[in-house]
Tab-separated table of C-alpha atoms and ligand atoms in Angstrom:
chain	number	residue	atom	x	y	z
H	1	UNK	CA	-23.592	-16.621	10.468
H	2	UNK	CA	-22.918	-16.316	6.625
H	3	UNK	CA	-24.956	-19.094	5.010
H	4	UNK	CA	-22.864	-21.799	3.067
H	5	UNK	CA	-22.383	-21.444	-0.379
H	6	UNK	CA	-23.582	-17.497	-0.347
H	7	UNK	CA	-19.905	-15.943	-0.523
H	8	UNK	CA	-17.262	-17.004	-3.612
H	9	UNK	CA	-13.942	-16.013	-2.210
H	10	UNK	CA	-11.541	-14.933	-5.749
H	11	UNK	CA	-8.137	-15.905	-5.593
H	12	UNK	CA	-5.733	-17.410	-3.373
H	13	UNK	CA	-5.200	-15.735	0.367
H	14	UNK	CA	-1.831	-16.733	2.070
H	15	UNK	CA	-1.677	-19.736	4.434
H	16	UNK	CA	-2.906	-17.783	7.933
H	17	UNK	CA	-5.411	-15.909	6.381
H	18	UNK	CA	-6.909	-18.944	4.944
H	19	UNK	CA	-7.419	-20.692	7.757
H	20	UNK	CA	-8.859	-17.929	9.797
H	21	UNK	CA	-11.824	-17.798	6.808
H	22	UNK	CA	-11.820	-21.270	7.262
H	23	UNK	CA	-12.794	-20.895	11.252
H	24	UNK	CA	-15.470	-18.519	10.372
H	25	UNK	CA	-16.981	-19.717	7.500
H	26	UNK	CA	-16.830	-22.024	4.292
H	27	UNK	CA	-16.891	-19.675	1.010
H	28	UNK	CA	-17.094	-21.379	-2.080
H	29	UNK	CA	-13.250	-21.089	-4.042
H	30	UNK	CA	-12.804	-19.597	-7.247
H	31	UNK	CA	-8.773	-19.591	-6.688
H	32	UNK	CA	-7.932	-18.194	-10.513
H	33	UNK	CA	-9.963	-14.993	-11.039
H	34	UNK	CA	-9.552	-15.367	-15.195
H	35	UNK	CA	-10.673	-19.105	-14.889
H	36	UNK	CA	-14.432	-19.729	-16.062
H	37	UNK	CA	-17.076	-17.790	-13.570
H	38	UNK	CA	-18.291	-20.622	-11.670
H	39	UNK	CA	-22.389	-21.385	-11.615
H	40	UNK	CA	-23.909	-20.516	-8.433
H	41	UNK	CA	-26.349	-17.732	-6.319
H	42	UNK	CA	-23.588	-15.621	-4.581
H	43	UNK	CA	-24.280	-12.684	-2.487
H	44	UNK	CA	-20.695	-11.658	-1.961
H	45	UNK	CA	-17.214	-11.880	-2.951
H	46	UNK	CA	-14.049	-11.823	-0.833
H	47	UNK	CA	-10.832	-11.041	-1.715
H	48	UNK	CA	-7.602	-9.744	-1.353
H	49	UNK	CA	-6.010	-6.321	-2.883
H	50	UNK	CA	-3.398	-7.795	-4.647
H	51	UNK	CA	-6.389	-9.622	-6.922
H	52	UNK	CA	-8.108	-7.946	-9.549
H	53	UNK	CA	-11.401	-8.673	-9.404
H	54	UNK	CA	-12.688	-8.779	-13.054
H	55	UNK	CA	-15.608	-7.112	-13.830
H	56	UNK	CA	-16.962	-9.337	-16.319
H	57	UNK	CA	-16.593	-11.977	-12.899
H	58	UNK	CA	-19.495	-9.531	-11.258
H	59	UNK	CA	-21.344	-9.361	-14.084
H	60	UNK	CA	-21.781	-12.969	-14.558
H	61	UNK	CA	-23.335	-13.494	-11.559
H	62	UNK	CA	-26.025	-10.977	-11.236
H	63	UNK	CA	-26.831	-12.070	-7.611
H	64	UNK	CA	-23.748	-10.636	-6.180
H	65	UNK	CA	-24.780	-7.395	-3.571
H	66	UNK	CA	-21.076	-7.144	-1.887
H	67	UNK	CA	-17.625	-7.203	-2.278
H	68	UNK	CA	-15.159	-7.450	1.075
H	69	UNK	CA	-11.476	-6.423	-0.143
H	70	UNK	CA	-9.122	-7.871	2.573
H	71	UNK	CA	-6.739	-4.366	2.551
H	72	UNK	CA	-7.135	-0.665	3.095
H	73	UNK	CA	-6.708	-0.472	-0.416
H	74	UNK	CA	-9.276	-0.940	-3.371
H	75	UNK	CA	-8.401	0.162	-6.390
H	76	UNK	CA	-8.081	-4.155	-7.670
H	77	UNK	CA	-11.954	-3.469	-7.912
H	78	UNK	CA	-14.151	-2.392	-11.129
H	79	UNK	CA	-15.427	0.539	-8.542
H	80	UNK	CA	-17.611	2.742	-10.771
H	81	UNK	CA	-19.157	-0.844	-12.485
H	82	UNK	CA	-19.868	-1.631	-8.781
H	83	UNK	CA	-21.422	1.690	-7.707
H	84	UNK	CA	-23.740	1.412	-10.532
H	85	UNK	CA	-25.302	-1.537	-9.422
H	86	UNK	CA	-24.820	-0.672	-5.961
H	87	UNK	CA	-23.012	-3.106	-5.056
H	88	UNK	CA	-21.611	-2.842	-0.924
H	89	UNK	CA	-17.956	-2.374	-0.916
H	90	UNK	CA	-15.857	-2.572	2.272
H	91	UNK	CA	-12.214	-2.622	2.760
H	92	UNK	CA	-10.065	-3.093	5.884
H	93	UNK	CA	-8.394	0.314	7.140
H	94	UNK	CA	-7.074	0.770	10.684
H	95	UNK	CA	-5.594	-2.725	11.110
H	96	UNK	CA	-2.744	-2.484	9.149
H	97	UNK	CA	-1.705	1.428	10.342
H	98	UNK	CA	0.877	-0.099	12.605
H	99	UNK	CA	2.518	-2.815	9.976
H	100	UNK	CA	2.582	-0.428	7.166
H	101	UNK	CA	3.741	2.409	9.197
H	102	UNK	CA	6.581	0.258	11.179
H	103	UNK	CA	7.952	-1.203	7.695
H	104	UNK	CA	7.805	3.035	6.563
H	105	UNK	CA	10.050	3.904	9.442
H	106	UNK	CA	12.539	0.825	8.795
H	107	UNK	CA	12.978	1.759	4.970
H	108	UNK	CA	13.581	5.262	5.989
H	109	UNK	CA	16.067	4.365	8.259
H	110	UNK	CA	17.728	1.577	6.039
H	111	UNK	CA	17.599	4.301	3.285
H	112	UNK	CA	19.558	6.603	4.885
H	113	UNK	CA	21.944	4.386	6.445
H	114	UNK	CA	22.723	2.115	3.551
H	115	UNK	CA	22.009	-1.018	6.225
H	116	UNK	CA	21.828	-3.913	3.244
H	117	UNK	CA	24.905	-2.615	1.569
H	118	UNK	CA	26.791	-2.086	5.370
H	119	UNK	CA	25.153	-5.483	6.121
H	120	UNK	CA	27.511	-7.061	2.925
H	121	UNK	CA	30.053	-4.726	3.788
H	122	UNK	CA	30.780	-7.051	6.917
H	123	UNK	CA	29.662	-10.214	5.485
H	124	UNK	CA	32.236	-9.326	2.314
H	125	UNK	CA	34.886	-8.522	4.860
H	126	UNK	CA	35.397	-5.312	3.034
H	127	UNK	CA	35.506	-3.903	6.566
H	128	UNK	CA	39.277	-5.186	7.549
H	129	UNK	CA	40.211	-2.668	4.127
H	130	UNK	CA	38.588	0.352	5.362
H	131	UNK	CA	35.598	1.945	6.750
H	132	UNK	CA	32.346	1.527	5.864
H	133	UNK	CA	31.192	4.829	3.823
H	134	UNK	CA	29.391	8.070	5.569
H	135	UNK	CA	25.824	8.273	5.332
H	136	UNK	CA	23.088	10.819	6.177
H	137	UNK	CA	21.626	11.770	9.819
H	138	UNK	CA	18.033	11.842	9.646
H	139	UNK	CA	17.190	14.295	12.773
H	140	UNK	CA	17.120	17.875	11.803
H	141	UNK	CA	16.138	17.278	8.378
H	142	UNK	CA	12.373	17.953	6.844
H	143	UNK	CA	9.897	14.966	6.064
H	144	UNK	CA	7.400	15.535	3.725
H	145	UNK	CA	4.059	13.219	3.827
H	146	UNK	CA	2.048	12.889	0.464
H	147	UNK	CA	-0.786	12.005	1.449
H	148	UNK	CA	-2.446	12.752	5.224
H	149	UNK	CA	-5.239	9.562	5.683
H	150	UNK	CA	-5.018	7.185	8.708
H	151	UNK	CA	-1.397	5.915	7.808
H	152	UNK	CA	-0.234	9.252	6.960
H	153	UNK	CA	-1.394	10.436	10.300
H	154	UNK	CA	-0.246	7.232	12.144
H	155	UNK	CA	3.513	7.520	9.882
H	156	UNK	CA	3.691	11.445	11.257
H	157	UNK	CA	3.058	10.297	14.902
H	158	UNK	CA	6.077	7.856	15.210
H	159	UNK	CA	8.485	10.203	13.009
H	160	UNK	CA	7.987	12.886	15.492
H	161	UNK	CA	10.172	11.905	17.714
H	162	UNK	CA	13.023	11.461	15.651
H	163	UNK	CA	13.155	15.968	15.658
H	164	UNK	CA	12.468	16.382	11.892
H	165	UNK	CA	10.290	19.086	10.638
H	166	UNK	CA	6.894	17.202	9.017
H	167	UNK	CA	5.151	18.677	6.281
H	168	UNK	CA	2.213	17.097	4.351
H	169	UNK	CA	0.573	17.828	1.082
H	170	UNK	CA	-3.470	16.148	-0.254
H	171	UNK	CA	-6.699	17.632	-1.160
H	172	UNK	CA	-7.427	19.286	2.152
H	173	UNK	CA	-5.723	20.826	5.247
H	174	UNK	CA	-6.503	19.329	8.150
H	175	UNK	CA	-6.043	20.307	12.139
H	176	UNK	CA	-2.653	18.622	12.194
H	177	UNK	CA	0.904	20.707	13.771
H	178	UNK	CA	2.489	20.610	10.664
H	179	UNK	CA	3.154	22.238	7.143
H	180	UNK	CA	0.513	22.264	5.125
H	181	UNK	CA	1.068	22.395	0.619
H	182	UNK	CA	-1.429	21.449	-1.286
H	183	UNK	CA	0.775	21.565	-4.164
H	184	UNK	CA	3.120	18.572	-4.206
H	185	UNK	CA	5.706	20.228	-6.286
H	186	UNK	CA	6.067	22.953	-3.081
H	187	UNK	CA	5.975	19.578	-0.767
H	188	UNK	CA	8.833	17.900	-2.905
H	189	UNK	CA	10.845	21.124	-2.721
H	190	UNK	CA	10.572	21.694	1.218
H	191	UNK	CA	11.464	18.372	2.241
H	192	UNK	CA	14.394	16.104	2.349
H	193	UNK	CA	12.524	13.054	2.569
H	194	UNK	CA	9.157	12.497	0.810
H	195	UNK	CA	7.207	9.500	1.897
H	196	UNK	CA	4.359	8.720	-0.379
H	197	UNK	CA	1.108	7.204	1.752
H	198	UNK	CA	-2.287	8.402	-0.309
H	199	UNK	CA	-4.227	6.264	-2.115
H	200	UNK	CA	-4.127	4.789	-5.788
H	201	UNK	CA	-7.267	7.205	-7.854
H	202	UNK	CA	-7.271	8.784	-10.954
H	203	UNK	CA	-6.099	12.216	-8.961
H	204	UNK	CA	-2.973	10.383	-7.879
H	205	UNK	CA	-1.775	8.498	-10.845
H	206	UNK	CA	1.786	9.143	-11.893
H	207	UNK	CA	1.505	12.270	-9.693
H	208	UNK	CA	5.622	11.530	-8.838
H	209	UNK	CA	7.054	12.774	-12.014
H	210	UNK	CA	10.022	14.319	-13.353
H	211	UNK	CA	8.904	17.862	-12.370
H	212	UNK	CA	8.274	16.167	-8.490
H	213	UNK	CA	11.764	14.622	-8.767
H	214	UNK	CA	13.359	17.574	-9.753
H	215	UNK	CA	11.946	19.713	-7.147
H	216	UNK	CA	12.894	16.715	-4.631
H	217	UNK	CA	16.673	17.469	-5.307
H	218	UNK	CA	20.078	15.533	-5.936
H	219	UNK	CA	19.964	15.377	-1.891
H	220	UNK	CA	16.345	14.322	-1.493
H	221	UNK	CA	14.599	10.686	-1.063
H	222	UNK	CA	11.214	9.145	-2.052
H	223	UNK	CA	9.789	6.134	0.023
H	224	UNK	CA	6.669	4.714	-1.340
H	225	UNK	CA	4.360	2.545	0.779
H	226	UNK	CA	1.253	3.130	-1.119
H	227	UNK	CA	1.065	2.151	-4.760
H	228	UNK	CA	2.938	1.730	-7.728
H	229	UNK	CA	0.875	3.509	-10.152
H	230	UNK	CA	1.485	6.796	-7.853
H	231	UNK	CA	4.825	7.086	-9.176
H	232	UNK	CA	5.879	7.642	-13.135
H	233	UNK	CA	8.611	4.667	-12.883
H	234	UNK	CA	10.308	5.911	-16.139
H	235	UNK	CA	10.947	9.359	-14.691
H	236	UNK	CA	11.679	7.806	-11.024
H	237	UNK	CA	14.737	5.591	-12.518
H	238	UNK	CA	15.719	8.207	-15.023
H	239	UNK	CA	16.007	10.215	-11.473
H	240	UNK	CA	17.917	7.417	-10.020
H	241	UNK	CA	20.248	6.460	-12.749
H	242	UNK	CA	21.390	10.189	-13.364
H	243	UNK	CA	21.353	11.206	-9.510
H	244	UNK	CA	18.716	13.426	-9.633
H	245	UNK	CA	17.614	12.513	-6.194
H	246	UNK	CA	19.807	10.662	-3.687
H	247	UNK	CA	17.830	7.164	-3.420
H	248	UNK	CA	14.634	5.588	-3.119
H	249	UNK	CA	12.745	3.241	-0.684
H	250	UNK	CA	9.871	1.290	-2.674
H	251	UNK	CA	7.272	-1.326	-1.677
H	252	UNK	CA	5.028	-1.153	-4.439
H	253	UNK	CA	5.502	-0.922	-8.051
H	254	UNK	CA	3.750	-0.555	-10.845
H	255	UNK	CA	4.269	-4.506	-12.358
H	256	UNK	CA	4.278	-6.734	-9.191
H	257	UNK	CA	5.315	-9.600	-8.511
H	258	UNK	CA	7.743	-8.309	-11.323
H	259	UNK	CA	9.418	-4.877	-10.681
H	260	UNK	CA	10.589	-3.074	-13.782
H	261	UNK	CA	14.326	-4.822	-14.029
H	262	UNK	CA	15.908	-1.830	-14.697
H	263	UNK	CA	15.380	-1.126	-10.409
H	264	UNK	CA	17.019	-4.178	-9.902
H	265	UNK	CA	20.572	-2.725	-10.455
H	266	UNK	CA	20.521	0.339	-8.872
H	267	UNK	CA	22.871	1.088	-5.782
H	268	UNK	CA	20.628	3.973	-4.263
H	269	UNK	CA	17.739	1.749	-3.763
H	270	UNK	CA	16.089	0.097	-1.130
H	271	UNK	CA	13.214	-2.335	-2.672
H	272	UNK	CA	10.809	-4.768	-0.616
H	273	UNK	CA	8.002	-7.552	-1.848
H	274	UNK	CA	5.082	-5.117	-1.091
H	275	UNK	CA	5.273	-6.776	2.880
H	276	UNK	CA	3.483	-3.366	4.020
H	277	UNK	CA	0.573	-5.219	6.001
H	278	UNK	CA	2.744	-8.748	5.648
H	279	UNK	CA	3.087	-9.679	9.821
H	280	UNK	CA	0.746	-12.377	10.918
H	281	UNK	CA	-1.064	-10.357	13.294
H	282	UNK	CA	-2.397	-7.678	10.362
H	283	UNK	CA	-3.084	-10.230	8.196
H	284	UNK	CA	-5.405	-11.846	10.565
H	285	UNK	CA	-6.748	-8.765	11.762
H	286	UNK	CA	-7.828	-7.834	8.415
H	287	UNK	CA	-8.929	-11.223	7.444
H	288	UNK	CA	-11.678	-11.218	10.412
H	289	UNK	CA	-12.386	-7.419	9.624
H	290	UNK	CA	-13.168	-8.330	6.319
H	291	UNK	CA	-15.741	-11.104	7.477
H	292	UNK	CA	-17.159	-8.928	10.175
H	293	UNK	CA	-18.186	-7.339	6.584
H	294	UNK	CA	-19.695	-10.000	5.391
H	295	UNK	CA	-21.453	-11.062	8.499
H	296	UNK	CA	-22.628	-7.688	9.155
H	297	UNK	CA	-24.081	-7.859	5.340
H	298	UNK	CA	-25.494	-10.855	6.239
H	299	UNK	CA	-27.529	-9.924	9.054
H	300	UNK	CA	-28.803	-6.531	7.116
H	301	UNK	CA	-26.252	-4.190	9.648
H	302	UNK	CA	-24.422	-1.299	8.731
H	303	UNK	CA	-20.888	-2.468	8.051
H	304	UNK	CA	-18.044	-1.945	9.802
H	305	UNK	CA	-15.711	-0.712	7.350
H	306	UNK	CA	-18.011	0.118	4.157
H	307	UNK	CA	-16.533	2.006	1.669
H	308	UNK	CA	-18.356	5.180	0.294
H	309	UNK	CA	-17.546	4.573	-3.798
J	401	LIG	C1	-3.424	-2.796	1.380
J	401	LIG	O1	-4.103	-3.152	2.339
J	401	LIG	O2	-3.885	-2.141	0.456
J	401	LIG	C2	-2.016	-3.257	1.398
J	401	LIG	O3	-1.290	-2.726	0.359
J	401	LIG	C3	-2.025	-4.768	1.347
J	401	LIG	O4	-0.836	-5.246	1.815
């Protein structure tokens, strides 16, 4: 049980995850996080990764000894302010592999097949003038992972069996059947498709620039489902405008809810709301992960997802 008033949840969380906190417990709501820190002895704060979670919030209220993110990941938290007070951290990984990695595979797809623009070929009734435009096959071609965590490792699993070549680049090689770079540049240069699934750190900031872009190729594609702030967005649509690489698949960007607008007009890109984990079974699935968190705090257990800061 997590006693009542012991847990402020920050910001809003969409309709179905609300309710499933609601069925486990009452927090105390603090909906806007740059609203006045509201009085009170909390232990822990729960929240979502699209929220920052100010840390002038934690300060204020010096009784706070965890913070559950509801997402796998956590870079909307003042981390090193956090791990100097030691403050508990856990996030939600695992649940979300399947979403994030079954909305990777439909980009790709979409990508390469032009399916919005073939969609409003039909509706447009362009068809009865002439065919729809060629597009590119995806089997036989190399796929290039930045990034080899859980979803990179879930993403390489279902691409298999599509007969591409899979490569991967990150900090480490690990005991996986496929290319190993550890430079990215090499990755970008291998493979026709680079997916982009690490997560948002200091190492990985802006580490798709021009030089990435250029070694990616007027034939190559970048689909990111990890974070905005992994790609340089200025070099990424200088790529796109002048055809530097062939398109771009992107879930995340650097200013959301409000992509840069200069995206917006581009005919080689593919761009969703950042719907990675957005099904209703994830979302509930990392709502009660997240409170198994804060009930395992609670009761002085390890947690089940904590996250080593
Ligand atoms: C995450 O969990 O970090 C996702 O991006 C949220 O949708």
């Amino acid at each position: 049980m997590i006693p009542v008033n012991s847990v402020l949840q920050v910001g809003h969380f969409p309709e179905i995850m609300q309710a499933e906190i609601d069925r486990r417990f009452t927090p105390v709501h603090h909906l806007d996080p740059k609203a006045p820190t509201p009085a009170g002895d909390f232990q822990a704060i729960l929240i979502r990764s699209n929220t920052q979670l100010p840390q002038i919030l934690v300060e204020q209220i010096p009784s706070i000894r965890m913070v559950a993110t509801c997402g796998v990941g956590y870079d909307n938290l003042p981390l090193a302010f956090l791990r100097e007070k030691n403050i508990k951290v856990s996030n939600t990984p695992g649940v979300l592999n399947d979403a994030v990695c079954e909305l990777a595979i439909g980009m790709m797809l979409a990508l390469l097949r032009q399916l919005p623009a073939a969609q409003e070929y039909v509706k447009s009734t362009a068809w009865s003038k002439a065919p729809f435009r060629l597009t590119t096959t995806l089997a036989g071609k190399c796929v290039g992972i930045a990034g080899m965590g859980r979803i990179g490792q879930d993403l390489a699993k279902r691409l298999e069996p599509f007969q591409v070549r899979i490569a991967y680049s990150g900090p480490n090689q690990k005991s996986l059947p496929y290319d190993y770079h550890p430079d990215l540049q090499e990755l970008a240069k291998v493979c026709d498709l680079l997916f982009l699934a690490c997560p948002a750190t200091p190492d990985t900031n802006k580490m798709i620039n021009a030089k990435v872009l250029e070694a990616l190729g007027p034939s190559g594609y970048l689909i990111n489902i990890a974070r905005g702030s992994v790609v340089d967005e200025s070099a990424l649509l200088y790529a796109l405008q002048h055809k530097k690489i062939a398109g771009a698949a992107l879930d995340v960007f650097e200013n959301e809810p409000n992509p840069n607008a200069a995206f917006l007009s581009l005919d080689n890109v593919l761009l969703t709301p950042h719907i990675g984990s957005a099904t209703s079974e994830t979302r509930i699935a990392m709502t009660n992960l997240a409170i198994d968190n804060l009930e395992a705090f609670f009761k002085n257990q390890t947690l089940p997802s904590e996250v080593n800061n």
